[in-house]
Amino acid sequence: ISSLHLVISSLHLVISSLHQVISSLHLVISSLHLVISSLHLVISSLHLVISSLHLVISSLHLVISSLHLVISSLHLVLLIPTLALTRALSQINILTQTPDYTRFHLYSLYSYIIYN
């Protein structure tokens, strides 16, 4: 009976040890799952940062393109009066170098162009 009791105690000890091993393995697996979840969170965060940077760069590109458009528009706005002034000065130059009757007709033409 003592031997049987010893065998049962040994089996109980083996089963208890197996239970401890299984519990330890479960803890290791849970820890690995936590590490993998943390890595997934880090990768998702990096993806969010990269997407945000892409949005900022795209916005800056849009602002630069808009500024370029504004500068081009200002250039055109300034070019039109410059061309009109150049034309007017050339008309005045023609008026000062022609006889009176021709000057009168050119001045009339110039006035028509300016006011219409």
CSV table of N, CA, C and O in Angstrom, one decimal:
chain,number,residue,atom,x,y,z
A,1,ILE,N,0.8,-1.2,0.0
A,1,ILE,CA,0.0,0.0,0.0
A,1,ILE,C,0.9,1.2,0.0
A,1,ILE,O,0.5,2.2,-0.7
A,2,SER,N,1.9,1.2,0.7
A,2,SER,CA,2.8,2.3,0.7
A,2,SER,C,3.4,2.6,-0.7
A,2,SER,O,3.6,3.7,-1.0
A,3,SER,N,3.7,1.5,-1.4
A,3,SER,CA,4.2,1.7,-2.8
A,3,SER,C,3.1,2.3,-3.7
A,3,SER,O,3.4,3.2,-4.5
A,4,LEU,N,1.9,1.8,-3.5
A,4,LEU,CA,0.8,2.4,-4.3
A,4,LEU,C,0.6,3.9,-4.0
A,4,LEU,O,0.4,4.7,-4.9
A,5,HIS,N,0.7,4.2,-2.7
A,5,HIS,CA,0.6,5.6,-2.3
A,5,HIS,C,1.7,6.4,-2.9
A,5,HIS,O,1.5,7.6,-3.3
A,6,LEU,N,2.9,5.9,-3.0
A,6,LEU,CA,4.1,6.5,-3.5
A,6,LEU,C,3.9,6.8,-5.0
A,6,LEU,O,4.2,7.8,-5.6
A,7,VAL,N,3.4,5.8,-5.7
A,7,VAL,CA,3.1,5.9,-7.2
A,7,VAL,C,2.1,6.9,-7.4
A,7,VAL,O,2.2,7.8,-8.3
A,8,ILE,N,1.0,6.9,-6.6
A,8,ILE,CA,-0.1,7.9,-6.8
A,8,ILE,C,0.5,9.3,-6.5
A,8,ILE,O,0.2,10.3,-7.3
A,9,SER,N,1.3,9.4,-5.5
A,9,SER,CA,1.9,10.7,-5.2
A,9,SER,C,2.8,11.2,-6.3
A,9,SER,O,2.8,12.4,-6.7
A,10,SER,N,3.5,10.3,-6.9
A,10,SER,CA,4.4,10.6,-8.0
A,10,SER,C,3.6,11.0,-9.2
A,10,SER,O,3.9,12.0,-9.9
A,11,LEU,N,2.5,10.3,-9.5
A,11,LEU,CA,1.7,10.7,-10.6
A,11,LEU,C,1.0,12.0,-10.4
A,11,LEU,O,1.0,12.8,-11.3
A,12,HIS,N,0.6,12.3,-9.2
A,12,HIS,CA,0.1,13.6,-8.9
A,12,HIS,C,1.1,14.7,-9.1
A,12,HIS,O,0.8,15.8,-9.6
A,13,LEU,N,2.4,14.4,-8.7
A,13,LEU,CA,3.4,15.4,-8.9
A,13,LEU,C,3.7,15.6,-10.4
A,13,LEU,O,3.9,16.7,-10.8
A,14,VAL,N,3.7,14.5,-11.2
A,14,VAL,CA,3.9,14.6,-12.6
A,14,VAL,C,2.8,15.4,-13.3
A,14,VAL,O,3.0,16.3,-14.1
A,15,ILE,N,1.6,15.1,-12.9
A,15,ILE,CA,0.4,15.9,-13.4
A,15,ILE,C,0.5,17.3,-13.0
A,15,ILE,O,0.2,18.2,-13.8
A,16,SER,N,0.8,17.6,-11.8
A,16,SER,CA,1.0,19.0,-11.3
A,16,SER,C,2.1,19.7,-12.1
A,16,SER,O,1.9,20.9,-12.5
A,17,SER,N,3.2,19.0,-12.4
A,17,SER,CA,4.3,19.6,-13.1
A,17,SER,C,3.8,19.9,-14.6
A,17,SER,O,4.2,20.9,-15.1
A,18,LEU,N,3.1,18.9,-15.1
A,18,LEU,CA,2.6,19.1,-16.5
A,18,LEU,C,1.7,20.4,-16.6
A,18,LEU,O,1.7,21.1,-17.5
A,19,HIS,N,0.9,20.5,-15.5
A,19,HIS,CA,0.0,21.6,-15.4
A,19,HIS,C,0.8,22.9,-15.4
A,19,HIS,O,0.4,23.9,-16.0
A,20,GLN,N,1.8,22.9,-14.6
A,20,GLN,CA,2.7,24.1,-14.5
A,20,GLN,C,3.3,24.4,-15.9
A,20,GLN,O,3.4,25.6,-16.3
A,21,VAL,N,3.8,23.4,-16.6
A,21,VAL,CA,4.4,23.6,-17.9
A,21,VAL,C,3.4,24.2,-18.9
A,21,VAL,O,3.6,25.1,-19.6
A,22,ILE,N,2.2,23.6,-18.9
A,22,ILE,CA,1.1,24.1,-19.7
A,22,ILE,C,0.7,25.5,-19.4
A,22,ILE,O,0.6,26.4,-20.3
A,23,SER,N,0.7,25.8,-18.1
A,23,SER,CA,0.4,27.2,-17.7
A,23,SER,C,1.5,28.2,-18.2
A,23,SER,O,1.2,29.3,-18.6
A,24,SER,N,2.7,27.7,-18.0
A,24,SER,CA,3.9,28.5,-18.5
A,24,SER,C,3.8,28.8,-20.0
A,24,SER,O,4.1,29.9,-20.5
A,25,LEU,N,3.5,27.7,-20.7
A,25,LEU,CA,3.4,27.8,-22.2
A,25,LEU,C,2.2,28.8,-22.6
A,25,LEU,O,2.4,29.6,-23.5
A,26,HIS,N,1.1,28.7,-21.8
A,26,HIS,CA,0.0,29.6,-22.1
A,26,HIS,C,0.5,31.1,-21.8
A,26,HIS,O,0.1,32.0,-22.6
A,27,LEU,N,1.3,31.3,-20.8
A,27,LEU,CA,1.8,32.6,-20.5
A,27,LEU,C,2.7,33.1,-21.6
A,27,LEU,O,2.6,34.3,-22.0
A,28,VAL,N,3.6,32.2,-22.1
A,28,VAL,CA,4.5,32.6,-23.2
A,28,VAL,C,3.7,32.9,-24.4
A,28,VAL,O,3.9,33.9,-25.1
A,29,ILE,N,2.7,32.1,-24.7
A,29,ILE,CA,1.8,32.4,-25.9
A,29,ILE,C,1.1,33.7,-25.8
A,29,ILE,O,1.0,34.5,-26.7
A,30,SER,N,0.6,34.0,-24.6
A,30,SER,CA,-0.1,35.2,-24.3
A,30,SER,C,0.8,36.4,-24.4
A,30,SER,O,0.5,37.5,-25.0
A,31,SER,N,2.0,36.2,-24.0
A,31,SER,CA,3.0,37.3,-24.1
A,31,SER,C,3.4,37.6,-25.5
A,31,SER,O,3.5,38.7,-26.0
A,32,LEU,N,3.6,36.5,-26.3
A,32,LEU,CA,3.8,36.6,-27.7
A,32,LEU,C,2.7,37.3,-28.4
A,32,LEU,O,2.9,38.2,-29.3
A,33,HIS,N,1.5,37.0,-28.1
A,33,HIS,CA,0.3,37.7,-28.7
A,33,HIS,C,0.3,39.2,-28.3
A,33,HIS,O,0.0,40.0,-29.2
A,34,LEU,N,0.7,39.5,-27.1
A,34,LEU,CA,0.8,40.9,-26.7
A,34,LEU,C,1.9,41.6,-27.5
A,34,LEU,O,1.7,42.8,-27.9
A,35,VAL,N,3.0,41.0,-27.7
A,35,VAL,CA,4.1,41.6,-28.5
A,35,VAL,C,3.6,41.8,-29.9
A,35,VAL,O,3.9,42.9,-30.5
A,36,ILE,N,3.0,40.8,-30.5
A,36,ILE,CA,2.5,40.9,-31.9
A,36,ILE,C,1.5,42.1,-32.0
A,36,ILE,O,1.5,42.9,-32.9
A,37,SER,N,0.6,42.1,-31.0
A,37,SER,CA,-0.4,43.2,-31.0
A,37,SER,C,0.2,44.6,-30.9
A,37,SER,O,-0.2,45.5,-31.6
A,38,SER,N,1.3,44.7,-30.1
A,38,SER,CA,2.0,45.9,-29.9
A,38,SER,C,2.7,46.3,-31.2
A,38,SER,O,2.7,47.5,-31.6
A,39,LEU,N,3.3,45.3,-31.8
A,39,LEU,CA,4.0,45.6,-33.1
A,39,LEU,C,3.0,46.1,-34.2
A,39,LEU,O,3.2,47.0,-35.0
A,40,HIS,N,1.8,45.5,-34.2
A,40,HIS,CA,0.8,45.9,-35.1
A,40,HIS,C,0.3,47.3,-34.8
A,40,HIS,O,0.1,48.1,-35.8
A,41,LEU,N,0.2,47.7,-33.6
A,41,LEU,CA,-0.1,49.0,-33.2
A,41,LEU,C,1.0,50.0,-33.6
A,41,LEU,O,0.7,51.1,-34.2
A,42,VAL,N,2.2,49.6,-33.5
A,42,VAL,CA,3.3,50.5,-33.9
A,42,VAL,C,3.3,50.7,-35.4
A,42,VAL,O,3.4,51.8,-35.9
A,43,ILE,N,3.1,49.6,-36.1
A,43,ILE,CA,3.0,49.7,-37.6
A,43,ILE,C,1.9,50.5,-38.1
A,43,ILE,O,2.0,51.4,-39.0
A,44,SER,N,0.7,50.4,-37.4
A,44,SER,CA,-0.4,51.2,-37.8
A,44,SER,C,-0.2,52.7,-37.5
A,44,SER,O,-0.6,53.5,-38.2
A,45,SER,N,0.5,52.9,-36.4
A,45,SER,CA,0.8,54.3,-36.0
A,45,SER,C,1.8,54.9,-37.0
A,45,SER,O,1.6,56.1,-37.5
A,46,LEU,N,2.8,54.1,-37.4
A,46,LEU,CA,3.7,54.6,-38.5
A,46,LEU,C,3.0,54.9,-39.8
A,46,LEU,O,3.3,55.9,-40.5
A,47,HIS,N,2.1,54.0,-40.1
A,47,HIS,CA,1.3,54.2,-41.3
A,47,HIS,C,0.5,55.5,-41.3
A,47,HIS,O,0.4,56.3,-42.2
A,48,LEU,N,-0.1,55.8,-40.1
A,48,LEU,CA,-0.8,57.0,-39.9
A,48,LEU,C,0.1,58.2,-40.0
A,48,LEU,O,-0.3,59.2,-40.6
A,49,VAL,N,1.3,58.2,-39.4
A,49,VAL,CA,2.2,59.3,-39.5
A,49,VAL,C,2.6,59.5,-41.0
A,49,VAL,O,2.7,60.7,-41.5
A,50,ILE,N,2.9,58.4,-41.7
A,50,ILE,CA,3.3,58.6,-43.1
A,50,ILE,C,2.1,59.2,-43.9
A,50,ILE,O,2.4,60.0,-44.8
A,51,SER,N,0.9,58.7,-43.7
A,51,SER,CA,-0.2,59.3,-44.4
A,51,SER,C,-0.4,60.7,-44.1
A,51,SER,O,-0.7,61.5,-45.0
A,52,SER,N,-0.2,61.1,-42.8
A,52,SER,CA,-0.3,62.5,-42.4
A,52,SER,C,0.7,63.3,-43.1
A,52,SER,O,0.5,64.5,-43.6
A,53,LEU,N,2.0,62.8,-43.2
A,53,LEU,CA,3.0,63.6,-43.9
A,53,LEU,C,2.7,63.7,-45.4
A,53,LEU,O,3.0,64.8,-46.0
A,54,HIS,N,2.2,62.7,-45.9
A,54,HIS,CA,1.8,62.7,-47.4
A,54,HIS,C,0.7,63.8,-47.6
A,54,HIS,O,0.8,64.6,-48.5
A,55,LEU,N,-0.2,63.9,-46.6
A,55,LEU,CA,-1.3,64.9,-46.7
A,55,LEU,C,-0.7,66.3,-46.6
A,55,LEU,O,-1.0,67.2,-47.3
A,56,VAL,N,0.3,66.5,-45.7
A,56,VAL,CA,0.9,67.8,-45.5
A,56,VAL,C,1.7,68.2,-46.7
A,56,VAL,O,1.6,69.3,-47.2
A,57,ILE,N,2.4,67.2,-47.3
A,57,ILE,CA,3.2,67.5,-48.5
A,57,ILE,C,2.3,67.9,-49.7
A,57,ILE,O,2.5,68.8,-50.5
A,58,SER,N,1.2,67.1,-49.8
A,58,SER,CA,0.2,67.4,-50.9
A,58,SER,C,-0.4,68.8,-50.7
A,58,SER,O,-0.6,69.6,-51.6
A,59,SER,N,-0.7,69.2,-49.4
A,59,SER,CA,-1.3,70.5,-49.1
A,59,SER,C,-0.3,71.6,-49.5
A,59,SER,O,-0.6,72.6,-50.0
A,60,LEU,N,1.0,71.4,-49.1
A,60,LEU,CA,2.0,72.3,-49.5
A,60,LEU,C,2.2,72.5,-51.0
A,60,LEU,O,2.3,73.6,-51.5
A,61,HIS,N,2.1,71.4,-51.7
A,61,HIS,CA,2.1,71.4,-53.2
A,61,HIS,C,1.0,72.2,-53.7
A,61,HIS,O,1.1,73.0,-54.6
A,62,LEU,N,-0.2,72.0,-53.1
A,62,LEU,CA,-1.4,72.8,-53.5
A,62,LEU,C,-1.2,74.3,-53.3
A,62,LEU,O,-1.5,75.1,-54.1
A,63,VAL,N,-0.6,74.6,-52.1
A,63,VAL,CA,-0.4,76.0,-51.8
A,63,VAL,C,0.6,76.7,-52.7
A,63,VAL,O,0.4,77.8,-53.2
A,64,ILE,N,1.7,75.9,-53.0
A,64,ILE,CA,2.7,76.4,-54.0
A,64,ILE,C,2.1,76.6,-55.3
A,64,ILE,O,2.4,77.6,-56.0
A,65,SER,N,1.3,75.7,-55.8
A,65,SER,CA,0.7,75.8,-57.1
A,65,SER,C,-0.3,77.0,-57.1
A,65,SER,O,-0.3,77.7,-58.1
A,66,SER,N,-1.0,77.2,-56.0
A,66,SER,CA,-1.9,78.3,-56.0
A,66,SER,C,-1.1,79.6,-56.0
A,66,SER,O,-1.5,80.6,-56.7
A,67,LEU,N,0.0,79.7,-55.3
A,67,LEU,CA,0.8,80.9,-55.3
A,67,LEU,C,1.3,81.2,-56.7
A,67,LEU,O,1.4,82.3,-57.2
A,68,HIS,N,1.7,80.1,-57.4
A,68,HIS,CA,2.2,80.2,-58.7
A,68,HIS,C,1.1,80.8,-59.7
A,68,HIS,O,1.4,81.6,-60.5
A,69,LEU,N,-0.1,80.3,-59.5
A,69,LEU,CA,-1.2,80.8,-60.3
A,69,LEU,C,-1.5,82.3,-60.0
A,69,LEU,O,-1.7,83.1,-60.9
A,70,VAL,N,-1.4,82.6,-58.7
A,70,VAL,CA,-1.6,84.1,-58.3
A,70,VAL,C,-0.5,84.9,-58.9
A,70,VAL,O,-0.8,86.0,-59.5
A,71,ILE,N,0.7,84.5,-58.9
A,71,ILE,CA,1.8,85.3,-59.4
A,71,ILE,C,1.7,85.4,-61.0
A,71,ILE,O,1.9,86.5,-61.5
A,72,SER,N,1.3,84.3,-61.6
A,72,SER,CA,1.1,84.3,-63.1
A,72,SER,C,-0.1,85.3,-63.4
A,72,SER,O,0.0,86.0,-64.4
A,73,SER,N,-1.1,85.3,-62.6
A,73,SER,CA,-2.3,86.2,-62.8
A,73,SER,C,-1.8,87.6,-62.6
A,73,SER,O,-2.2,88.5,-63.4
A,74,LEU,N,-1.1,87.9,-61.6
A,74,LEU,CA,-0.6,89.2,-61.4
A,74,LEU,C,0.3,89.7,-62.5
A,74,LEU,O,0.3,90.8,-62.9
A,75,HIS,N,1.1,88.8,-63.0
A,75,HIS,CA,2.0,89.1,-64.1
A,75,HIS,C,1.1,89.5,-65.3
A,75,HIS,O,1.4,90.5,-66.0
A,76,LEU,N,0.1,88.7,-65.6
A,76,LEU,CA,-0.8,89.1,-66.7
A,76,LEU,C,-1.5,90.4,-66.5
A,76,LEU,O,-1.7,91.2,-67.4
A,77,VAL,N,-2.0,90.6,-65.2
A,77,VAL,CA,-2.7,91.9,-64.9
A,77,VAL,C,-1.7,93.1,-65.1
A,77,VAL,O,-2.2,94.1,-65.6
A,78,LEU,N,-0.5,92.9,-64.8
A,78,LEU,CA,0.5,94.0,-64.9
A,78,LEU,C,0.9,94.2,-66.4
A,78,LEU,O,1.3,95.2,-66.8
A,79,LEU,N,0.9,93.1,-67.1
A,79,LEU,CA,1.3,93.1,-68.5
A,79,LEU,C,0.3,93.9,-69.4
A,79,LEU,O,0.7,94.6,-70.3
A,80,ILE,N,-1.0,93.7,-69.1
A,80,ILE,CA,-2.0,94.4,-69.9
A,80,ILE,C,-1.9,95.9,-69.9
A,80,ILE,O,-1.8,96.6,-71.0
A,81,PRO,N,-1.8,96.6,-68.7
A,81,PRO,CA,-1.6,98.0,-68.7
A,81,PRO,C,-0.2,98.4,-69.3
A,81,PRO,O,-0.1,99.5,-70.0
A,82,THR,N,0.8,97.6,-69.2
A,82,THR,CA,2.1,97.9,-69.8
A,82,THR,C,2.0,97.9,-71.3
A,82,THR,O,2.5,98.8,-72.0
A,83,LEU,N,1.3,96.9,-71.8
A,83,LEU,CA,1.1,96.9,-73.3
A,83,LEU,C,0.2,98.1,-73.8
A,83,LEU,O,0.5,98.7,-74.8
A,84,ALA,N,-0.8,98.4,-73.0
A,84,ALA,CA,-1.6,99.6,-73.4
A,84,ALA,C,-0.8,100.8,-73.3
A,84,ALA,O,-1.0,101.7,-74.2
A,85,LEU,N,0.0,101.0,-72.3
A,85,LEU,CA,0.8,102.2,-72.2
A,85,LEU,C,1.9,102.3,-73.3
A,85,LEU,O,2.1,103.3,-73.9
A,86,THR,N,2.4,101.1,-73.7
A,86,THR,CA,3.4,101.1,-74.8
A,86,THR,C,2.7,101.5,-76.1
A,86,THR,O,3.2,102.2,-76.9
A,87,ARG,N,1.5,100.9,-76.2
A,87,ARG,CA,0.7,101.3,-77.5
A,87,ARG,C,0.4,102.8,-77.5
A,87,ARG,O,0.5,103.4,-78.5
A,88,ALA,N,0.0,103.3,-76.3
A,88,ALA,CA,-0.4,104.7,-76.3
A,88,ALA,C,0.8,105.6,-76.6
A,88,ALA,O,0.7,106.6,-77.3
A,89,LEU,N,2.0,105.2,-76.0
A,89,LEU,CA,3.2,106.0,-76.2
A,89,LEU,C,3.6,105.9,-77.7
A,89,LEU,O,4.0,106.9,-78.3
A,90,SER,N,3.4,104.8,-78.3
A,90,SER,CA,3.8,104.7,-79.7
A,90,SER,C,2.8,105.5,-80.6
A,90,SER,O,3.2,106.1,-81.6
A,91,GLN,N,1.5,105.5,-80.2
A,91,GLN,CA,0.5,106.4,-80.9
A,91,GLN,C,0.9,107.8,-80.7
A,91,GLN,O,0.8,108.6,-81.7
A,92,ILE,N,1.3,108.2,-79.5
A,92,ILE,CA,1.7,109.6,-79.3
A,92,ILE,C,2.9,110.0,-80.1
A,92,ILE,O,2.9,111.1,-80.7
A,93,ASN,N,3.8,109.1,-80.2
A,93,ASN,CA,5.0,109.3,-81.0
A,93,ASN,C,4.6,109.5,-82.5
A,93,ASN,O,5.1,110.4,-83.2
A,94,ILE,N,3.6,108.7,-83.0
A,94,ILE,CA,3.2,108.8,-84.4
A,94,ILE,C,2.5,110.2,-84.5
A,94,ILE,O,2.7,110.9,-85.5
A,95,LEU,N,1.7,110.6,-83.5
A,95,LEU,CA,1.0,111.8,-83.6
A,95,LEU,C,1.9,113.0,-83.7
A,95,LEU,O,1.6,114.0,-84.3
A,96,THR,N,3.0,113.0,-83.0
A,96,THR,CA,3.9,114.1,-83.0
A,96,THR,C,4.8,114.2,-84.2
A,96,THR,O,5.4,115.2,-84.5
A,97,GLN,N,4.8,113.1,-85.0
A,97,GLN,CA,5.6,113.1,-86.2
A,97,GLN,C,4.8,113.2,-87.5
A,97,GLN,O,5.3,112.9,-88.6
A,98,THR,N,3.5,113.5,-87.4
A,98,THR,CA,2.7,113.5,-88.7
A,98,THR,C,2.1,114.9,-88.8
A,98,THR,O,2.0,115.7,-87.9
A,99,PRO,N,1.7,115.2,-90.1
A,99,PRO,CA,1.0,116.5,-90.3
A,99,PRO,C,-0.3,116.6,-89.4
A,99,PRO,O,-0.8,115.6,-88.9
A,100,ASP,N,-0.8,117.8,-89.3
A,100,ASP,CA,-1.9,118.1,-88.5
A,100,ASP,C,-3.2,117.3,-88.8
A,100,ASP,O,-3.8,116.8,-87.9
A,101,TYR,N,-3.6,117.2,-90.1
A,101,TYR,CA,-4.8,116.5,-90.4
A,101,TYR,C,-4.7,115.0,-90.1
A,101,TYR,O,-5.6,114.4,-89.6
A,102,THR,N,-3.5,114.4,-90.3
A,102,THR,CA,-3.3,113.0,-90.0
A,102,THR,C,-3.3,112.8,-88.5
A,102,THR,O,-3.8,111.9,-88.0
A,103,ARG,N,-2.6,113.8,-87.8
A,103,ARG,CA,-2.6,113.7,-86.3
A,103,ARG,C,-4.0,113.7,-85.7
A,103,ARG,O,-4.3,113.0,-84.8
A,104,PHE,N,-4.9,114.5,-86.3
A,104,PHE,CA,-6.2,114.6,-85.8
A,104,PHE,C,-6.9,113.3,-86.0
A,104,PHE,O,-7.6,112.8,-85.1
A,105,HIS,N,-6.8,112.6,-87.2
A,105,HIS,CA,-7.4,111.3,-87.4
A,105,HIS,C,-6.9,110.2,-86.5
A,105,HIS,O,-7.6,109.4,-86.0
A,106,LEU,N,-5.5,110.3,-86.3
A,106,LEU,CA,-4.9,109.3,-85.4
A,106,LEU,C,-5.3,109.5,-84.0
A,106,LEU,O,-5.6,108.5,-83.2
A,107,TYR,N,-5.5,110.8,-83.6
A,107,TYR,CA,-5.9,111.0,-82.2
A,107,TYR,C,-7.3,110.6,-82.0
A,107,TYR,O,-7.7,110.0,-81.0
A,108,SER,N,-8.2,110.8,-83.0
A,108,SER,CA,-9.5,110.3,-82.9
A,108,SER,C,-9.6,108.7,-82.8
A,108,SER,O,-10.3,108.2,-82.0
A,109,LEU,N,-8.7,108.1,-83.6
A,109,LEU,CA,-8.6,106.6,-83.6
A,109,LEU,C,-8.1,106.2,-82.2
A,109,LEU,O,-8.7,105.3,-81.6
A,110,TYR,N,-7.1,106.9,-81.7
A,110,TYR,CA,-6.6,106.6,-80.4
A,110,TYR,C,-7.6,106.7,-79.3
A,110,TYR,O,-7.8,105.9,-78.4
A,111,SER,N,-8.4,107.8,-79.3
A,111,SER,CA,-9.5,108.1,-78.4
A,111,SER,C,-10.5,107.0,-78.4
A,111,SER,O,-11.0,106.5,-77.4
A,112,TYR,N,-10.9,106.6,-79.7
A,112,TYR,CA,-11.8,105.5,-79.8
A,112,TYR,C,-11.4,104.2,-79.2
A,112,TYR,O,-12.1,103.5,-78.5
A,113,ILE,N,-10.1,103.9,-79.4
A,113,ILE,CA,-9.5,102.7,-78.8
A,113,ILE,C,-9.5,102.7,-77.3
A,113,ILE,O,-9.8,101.7,-76.6
A,114,ILE,N,-9.1,103.8,-76.8
A,114,ILE,CA,-8.9,104.0,-75.3
A,114,ILE,C,-10.3,103.9,-74.6
A,114,ILE,O,-10.5,103.2,-73.6
A,115,TYR,N,-11.3,104.7,-75.1
A,115,TYR,CA,-12.5,104.8,-74.5
A,115,TYR,C,-13.6,103.7,-74.8
A,115,TYR,O,-14.6,103.6,-74.2
A,116,ASN,N,-13.3,102.9,-75.8
A,116,ASN,CA,-14.2,101.9,-76.2
A,116,ASN,C,-13.5,100.5,-75.9
A,116,ASN,O,-13.9,99.5,-75.8
